[in-house]
XYZ file of N, CA, C and O in Angstrom:
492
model
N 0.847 -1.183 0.000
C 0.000 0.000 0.000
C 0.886 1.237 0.000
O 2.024 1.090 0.446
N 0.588 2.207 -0.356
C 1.354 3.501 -1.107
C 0.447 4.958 -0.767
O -0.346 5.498 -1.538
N 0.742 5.315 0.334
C -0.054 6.835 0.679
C 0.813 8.079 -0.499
O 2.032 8.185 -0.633
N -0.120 8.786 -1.126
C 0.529 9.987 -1.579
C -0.209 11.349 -1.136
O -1.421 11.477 -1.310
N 0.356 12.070 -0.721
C -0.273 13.180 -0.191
C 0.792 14.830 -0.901
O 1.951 15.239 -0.834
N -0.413 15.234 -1.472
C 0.242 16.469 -2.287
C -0.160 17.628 -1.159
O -0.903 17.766 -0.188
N 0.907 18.431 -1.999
C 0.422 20.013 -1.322
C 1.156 21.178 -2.176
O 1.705 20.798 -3.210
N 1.212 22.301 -1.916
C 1.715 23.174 -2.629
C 0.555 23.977 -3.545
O 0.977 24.871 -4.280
N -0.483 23.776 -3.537
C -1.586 24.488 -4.265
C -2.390 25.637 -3.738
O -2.230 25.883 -2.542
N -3.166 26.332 -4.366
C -3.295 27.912 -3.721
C -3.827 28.339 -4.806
O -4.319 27.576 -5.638
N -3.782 29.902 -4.954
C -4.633 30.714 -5.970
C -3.411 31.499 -6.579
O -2.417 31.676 -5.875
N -3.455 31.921 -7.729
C -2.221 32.325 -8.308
C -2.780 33.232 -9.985
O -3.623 32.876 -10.809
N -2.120 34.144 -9.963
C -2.598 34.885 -10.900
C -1.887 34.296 -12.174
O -0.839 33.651 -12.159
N -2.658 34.637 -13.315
C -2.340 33.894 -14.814
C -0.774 34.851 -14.817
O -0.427 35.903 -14.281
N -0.024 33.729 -15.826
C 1.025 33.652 -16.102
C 2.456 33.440 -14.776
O 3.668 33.386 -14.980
N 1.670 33.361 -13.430
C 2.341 33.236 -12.247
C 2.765 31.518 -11.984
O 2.074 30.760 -12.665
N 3.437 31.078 -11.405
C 4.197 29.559 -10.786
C 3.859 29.105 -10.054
O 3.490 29.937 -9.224
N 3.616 27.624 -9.558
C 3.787 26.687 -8.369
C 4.345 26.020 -8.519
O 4.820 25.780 -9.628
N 4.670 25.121 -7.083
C 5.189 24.127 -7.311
C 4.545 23.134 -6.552
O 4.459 23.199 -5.326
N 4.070 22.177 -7.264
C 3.495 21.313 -6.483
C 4.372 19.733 -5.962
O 5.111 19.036 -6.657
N 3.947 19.523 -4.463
C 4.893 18.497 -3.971
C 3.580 17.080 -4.011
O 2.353 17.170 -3.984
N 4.240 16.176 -4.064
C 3.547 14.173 -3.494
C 4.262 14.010 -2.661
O 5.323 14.605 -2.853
N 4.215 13.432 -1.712
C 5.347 12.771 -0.951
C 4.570 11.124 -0.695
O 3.346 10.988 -0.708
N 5.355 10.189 -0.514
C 4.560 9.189 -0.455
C 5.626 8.144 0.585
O 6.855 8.179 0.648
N 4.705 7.281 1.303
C 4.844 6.819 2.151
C 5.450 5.643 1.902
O 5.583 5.440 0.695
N 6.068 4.380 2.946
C 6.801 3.647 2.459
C 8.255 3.403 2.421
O 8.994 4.196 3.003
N 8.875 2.099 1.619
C 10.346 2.434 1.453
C 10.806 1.847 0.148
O 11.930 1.539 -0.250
N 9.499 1.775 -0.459
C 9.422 1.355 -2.511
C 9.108 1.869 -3.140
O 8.621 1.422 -4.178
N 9.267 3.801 -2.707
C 9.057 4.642 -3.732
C 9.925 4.766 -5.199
O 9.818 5.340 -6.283
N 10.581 4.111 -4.705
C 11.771 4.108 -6.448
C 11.345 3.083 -7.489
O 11.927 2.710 -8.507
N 10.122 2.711 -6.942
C 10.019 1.219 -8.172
C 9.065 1.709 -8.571
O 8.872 1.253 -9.698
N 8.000 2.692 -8.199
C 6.571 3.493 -9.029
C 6.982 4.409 -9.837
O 7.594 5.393 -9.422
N 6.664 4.188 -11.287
C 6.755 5.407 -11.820
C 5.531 6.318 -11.203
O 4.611 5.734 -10.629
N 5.525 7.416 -11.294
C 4.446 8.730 -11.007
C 4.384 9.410 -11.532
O 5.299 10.121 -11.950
N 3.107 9.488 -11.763
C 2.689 10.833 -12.586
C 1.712 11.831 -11.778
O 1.507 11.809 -10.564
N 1.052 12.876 -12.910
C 0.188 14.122 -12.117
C -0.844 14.014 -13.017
O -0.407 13.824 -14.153
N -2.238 14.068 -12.946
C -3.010 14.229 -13.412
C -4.241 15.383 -12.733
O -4.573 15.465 -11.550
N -4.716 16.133 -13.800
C -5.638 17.024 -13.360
C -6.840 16.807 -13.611
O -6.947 15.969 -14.506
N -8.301 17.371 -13.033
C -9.524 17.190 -13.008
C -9.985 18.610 -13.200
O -9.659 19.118 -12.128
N -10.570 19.594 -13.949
C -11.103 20.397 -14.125
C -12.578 20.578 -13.791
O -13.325 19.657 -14.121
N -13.204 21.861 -13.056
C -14.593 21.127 -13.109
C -15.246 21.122 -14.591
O -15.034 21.699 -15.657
N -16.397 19.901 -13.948
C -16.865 19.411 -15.258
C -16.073 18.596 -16.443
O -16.385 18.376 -17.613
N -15.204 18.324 -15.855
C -14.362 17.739 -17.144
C -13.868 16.161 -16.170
O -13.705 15.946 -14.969
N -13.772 15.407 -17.266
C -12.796 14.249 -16.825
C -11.544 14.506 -16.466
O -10.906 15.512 -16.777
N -11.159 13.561 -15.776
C -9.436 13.493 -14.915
C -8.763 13.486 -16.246
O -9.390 12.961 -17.167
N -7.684 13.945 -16.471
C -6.552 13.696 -17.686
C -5.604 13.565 -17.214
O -5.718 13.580 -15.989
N -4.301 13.387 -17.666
C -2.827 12.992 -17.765
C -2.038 14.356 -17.927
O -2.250 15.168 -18.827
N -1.212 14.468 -17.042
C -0.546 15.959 -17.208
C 0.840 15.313 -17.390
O 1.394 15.811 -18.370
N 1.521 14.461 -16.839
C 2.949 14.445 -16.885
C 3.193 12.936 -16.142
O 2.372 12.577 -15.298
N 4.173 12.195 -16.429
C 4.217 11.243 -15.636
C 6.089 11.415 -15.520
O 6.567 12.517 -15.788
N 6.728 10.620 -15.241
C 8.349 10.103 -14.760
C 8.387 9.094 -14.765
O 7.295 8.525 -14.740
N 9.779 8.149 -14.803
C 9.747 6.708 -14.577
C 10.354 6.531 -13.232
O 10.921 7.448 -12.640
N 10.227 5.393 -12.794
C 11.325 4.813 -11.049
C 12.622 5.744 -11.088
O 12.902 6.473 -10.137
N 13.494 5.664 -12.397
C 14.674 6.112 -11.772
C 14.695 7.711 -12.464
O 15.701 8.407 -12.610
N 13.449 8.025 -12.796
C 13.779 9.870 -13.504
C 14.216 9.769 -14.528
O 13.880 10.691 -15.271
N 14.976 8.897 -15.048
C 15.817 8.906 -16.670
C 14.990 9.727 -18.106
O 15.494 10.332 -19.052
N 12.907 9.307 -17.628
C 12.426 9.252 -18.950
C 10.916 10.315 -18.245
O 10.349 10.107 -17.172
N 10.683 11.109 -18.974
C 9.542 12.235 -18.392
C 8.609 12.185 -19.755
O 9.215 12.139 -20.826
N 7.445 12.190 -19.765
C 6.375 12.476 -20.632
C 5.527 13.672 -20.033
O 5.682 14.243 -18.954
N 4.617 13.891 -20.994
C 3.918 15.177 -21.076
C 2.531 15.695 -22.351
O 2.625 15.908 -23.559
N 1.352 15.751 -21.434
C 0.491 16.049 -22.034
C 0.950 17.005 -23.273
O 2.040 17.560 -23.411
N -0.235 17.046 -24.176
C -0.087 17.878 -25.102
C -0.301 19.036 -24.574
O 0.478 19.877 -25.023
N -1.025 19.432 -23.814
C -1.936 20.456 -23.215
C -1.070 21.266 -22.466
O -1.496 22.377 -22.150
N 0.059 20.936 -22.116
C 1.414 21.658 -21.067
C 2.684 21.512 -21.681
O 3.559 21.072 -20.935
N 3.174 21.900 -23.445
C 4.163 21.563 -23.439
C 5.093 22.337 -22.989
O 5.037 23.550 -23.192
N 6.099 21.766 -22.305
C 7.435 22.709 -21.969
C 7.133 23.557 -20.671
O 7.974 24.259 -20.110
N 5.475 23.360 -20.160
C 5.697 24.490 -19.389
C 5.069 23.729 -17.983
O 4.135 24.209 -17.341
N 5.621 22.717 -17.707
C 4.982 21.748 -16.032
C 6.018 20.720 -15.926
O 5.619 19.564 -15.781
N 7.460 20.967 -15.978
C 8.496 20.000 -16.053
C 8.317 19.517 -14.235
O 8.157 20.078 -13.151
N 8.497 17.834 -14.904
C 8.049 17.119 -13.601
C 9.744 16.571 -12.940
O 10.770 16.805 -13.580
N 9.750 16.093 -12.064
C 10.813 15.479 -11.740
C 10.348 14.555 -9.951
O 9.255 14.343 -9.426
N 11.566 14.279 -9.571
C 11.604 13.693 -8.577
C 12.597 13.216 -7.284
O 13.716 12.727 -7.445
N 12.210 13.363 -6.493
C 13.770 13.124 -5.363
C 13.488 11.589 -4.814
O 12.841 11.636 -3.767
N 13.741 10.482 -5.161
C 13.371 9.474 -4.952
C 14.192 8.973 -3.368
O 13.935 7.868 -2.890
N 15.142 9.903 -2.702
C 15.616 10.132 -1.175
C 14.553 10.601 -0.377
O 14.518 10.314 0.820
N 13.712 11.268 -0.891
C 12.873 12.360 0.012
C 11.526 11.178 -0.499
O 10.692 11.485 0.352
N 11.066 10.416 -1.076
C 9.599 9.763 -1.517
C 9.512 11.104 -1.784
O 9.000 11.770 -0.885
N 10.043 11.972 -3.250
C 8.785 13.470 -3.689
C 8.656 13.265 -4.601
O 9.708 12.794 -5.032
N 7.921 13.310 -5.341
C 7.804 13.995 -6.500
C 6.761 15.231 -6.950
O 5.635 15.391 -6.478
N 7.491 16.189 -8.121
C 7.438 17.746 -8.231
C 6.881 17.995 -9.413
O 7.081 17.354 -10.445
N 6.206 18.889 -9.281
C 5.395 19.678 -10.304
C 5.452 20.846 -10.562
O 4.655 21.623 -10.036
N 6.430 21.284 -11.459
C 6.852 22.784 -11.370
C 5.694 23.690 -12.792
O 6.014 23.510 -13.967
N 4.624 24.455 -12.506
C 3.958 24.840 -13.483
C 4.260 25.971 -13.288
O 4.304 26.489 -12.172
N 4.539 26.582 -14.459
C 4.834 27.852 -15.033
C 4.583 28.535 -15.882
O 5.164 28.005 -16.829
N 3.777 29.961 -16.482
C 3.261 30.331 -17.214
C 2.041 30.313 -17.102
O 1.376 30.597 -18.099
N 1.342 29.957 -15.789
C -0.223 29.956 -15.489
C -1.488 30.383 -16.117
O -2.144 31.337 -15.700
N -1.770 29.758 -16.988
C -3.251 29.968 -17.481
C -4.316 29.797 -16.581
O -4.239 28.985 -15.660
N -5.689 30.774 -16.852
C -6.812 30.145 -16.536
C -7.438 28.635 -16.855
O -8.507 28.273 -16.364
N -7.080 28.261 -17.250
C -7.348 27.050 -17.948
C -6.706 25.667 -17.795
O -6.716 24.568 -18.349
N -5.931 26.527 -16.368
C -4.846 25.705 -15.661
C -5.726 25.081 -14.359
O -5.614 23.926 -13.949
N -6.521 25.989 -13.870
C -7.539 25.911 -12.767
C -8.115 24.332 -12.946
O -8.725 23.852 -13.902
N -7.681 23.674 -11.622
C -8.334 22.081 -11.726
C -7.500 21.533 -10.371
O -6.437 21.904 -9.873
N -8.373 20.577 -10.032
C -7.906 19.463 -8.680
C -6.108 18.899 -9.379
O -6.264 18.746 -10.590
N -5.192 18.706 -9.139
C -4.125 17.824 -9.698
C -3.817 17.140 -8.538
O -3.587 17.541 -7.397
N -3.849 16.145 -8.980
C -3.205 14.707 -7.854
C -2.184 13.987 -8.605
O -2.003 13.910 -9.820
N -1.573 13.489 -7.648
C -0.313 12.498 -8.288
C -1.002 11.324 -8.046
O -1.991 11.154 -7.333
N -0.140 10.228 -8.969
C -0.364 8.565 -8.480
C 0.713 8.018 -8.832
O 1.590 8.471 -9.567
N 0.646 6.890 -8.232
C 1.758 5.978 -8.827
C 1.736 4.323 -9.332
O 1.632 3.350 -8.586
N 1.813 4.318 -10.211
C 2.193 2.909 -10.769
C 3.065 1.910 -10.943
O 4.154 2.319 -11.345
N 2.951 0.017 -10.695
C 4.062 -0.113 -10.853
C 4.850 -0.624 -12.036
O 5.971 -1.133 -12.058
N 3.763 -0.297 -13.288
C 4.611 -0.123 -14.396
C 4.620 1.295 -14.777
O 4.001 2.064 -14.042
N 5.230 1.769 -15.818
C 5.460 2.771 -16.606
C 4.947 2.972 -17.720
O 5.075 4.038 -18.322
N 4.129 1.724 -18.261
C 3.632 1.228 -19.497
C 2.401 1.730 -20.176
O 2.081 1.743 -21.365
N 1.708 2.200 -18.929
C -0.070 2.396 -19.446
C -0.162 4.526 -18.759
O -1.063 4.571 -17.921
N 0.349 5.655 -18.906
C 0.125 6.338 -18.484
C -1.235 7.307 -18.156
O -1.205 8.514 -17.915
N -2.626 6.294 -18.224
C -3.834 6.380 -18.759
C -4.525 6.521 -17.218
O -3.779 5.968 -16.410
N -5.482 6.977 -16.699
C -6.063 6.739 -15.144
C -6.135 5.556 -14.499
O -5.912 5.178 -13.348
N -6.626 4.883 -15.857
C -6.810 3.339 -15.176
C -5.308 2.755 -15.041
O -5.239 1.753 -14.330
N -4.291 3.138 -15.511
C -3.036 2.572 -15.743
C -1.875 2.907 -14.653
O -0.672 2.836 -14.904
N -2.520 3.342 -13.214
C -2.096 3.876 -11.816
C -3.100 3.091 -11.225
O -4.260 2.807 -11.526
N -1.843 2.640 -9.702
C -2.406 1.709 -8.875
C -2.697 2.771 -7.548
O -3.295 2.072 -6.729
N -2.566 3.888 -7.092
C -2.499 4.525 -6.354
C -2.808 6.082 -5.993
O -1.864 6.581 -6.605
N -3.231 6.766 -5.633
C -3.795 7.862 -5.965
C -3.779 9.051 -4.762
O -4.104 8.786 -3.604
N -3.518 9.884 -5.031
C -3.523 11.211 -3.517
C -5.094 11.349 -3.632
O -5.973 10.795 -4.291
N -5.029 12.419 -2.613
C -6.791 13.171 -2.840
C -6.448 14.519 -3.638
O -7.496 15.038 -4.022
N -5.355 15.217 -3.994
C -5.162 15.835 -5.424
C -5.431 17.513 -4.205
O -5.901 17.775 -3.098
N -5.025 17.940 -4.908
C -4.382 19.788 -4.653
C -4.878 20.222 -5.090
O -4.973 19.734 -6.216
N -5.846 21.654 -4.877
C -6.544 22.094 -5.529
C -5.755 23.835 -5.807
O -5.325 24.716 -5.062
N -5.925 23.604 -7.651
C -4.806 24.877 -8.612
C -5.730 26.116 -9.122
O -6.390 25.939 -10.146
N -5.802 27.380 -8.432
C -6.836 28.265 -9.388
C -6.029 29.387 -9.549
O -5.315 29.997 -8.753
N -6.420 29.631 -11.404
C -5.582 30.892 -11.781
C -6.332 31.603 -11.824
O -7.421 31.127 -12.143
N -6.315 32.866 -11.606
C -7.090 33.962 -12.224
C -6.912 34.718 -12.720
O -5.692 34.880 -12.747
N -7.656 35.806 -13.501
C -7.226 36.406 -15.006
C -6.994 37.888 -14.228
O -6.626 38.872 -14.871
């Protein structure tokens, strides 16, 4: 079993930064890849960014290119969500999860899940 608990979320004016933290519980955080996924209201959960176990390999929605580089301190159980360039359109729940393949980066394709940070930009 695998607790992830985010934080770092708040209200933030468009084109402004966060950084969002997971930390997760345990001592087999290096074998989950993790990713971040967001929930907008009214909208389905999507895929924002995932990482693999050892950091080597990072993916990324279409919807954020270049600008939500993910990473991870696999000493500390963190992993980071650095968004930058804040849109309105950025506004949504984001939670991390983790999986223990790397293979399926899809909702159903995570075994584990935070209760997700809640991100609002405003114009």
């Amino acid at each position: 079993q695998v607790q992830l608990v985010e934080s770092g979320g708040g209200l933030v004016q468009a084109g402004g930064s966060l950084r969002l933290s997971c930390v997760a519980s345990g001592r087999t955080f290096d074998t989950y890849a993790m990713g971040w996924f967001r929930q907008a209201p009214g909208k389905e959960r999507e895929f924002v960014s995932g990482i693999t176990q050892s950091g080597r390999n990072t993916y990324y929605s279409h919807s954020v290119p270049g600008r939500f580089p993910i990473s991870r301190d696999n000493a500390k159980n963190t992993v980071y969500l650095e968004m930058n360039s804040l849109k309105v359109e950025d506004t949504a729940v984001y939670s991390c999860a983790a999986a223990r393949s790397d293979s399926n980066w899809s909702v159903g394709g995570m075994d584990y899940w935070g209760k997700g940070a809640l991100v609002t930009v405003s114009s």
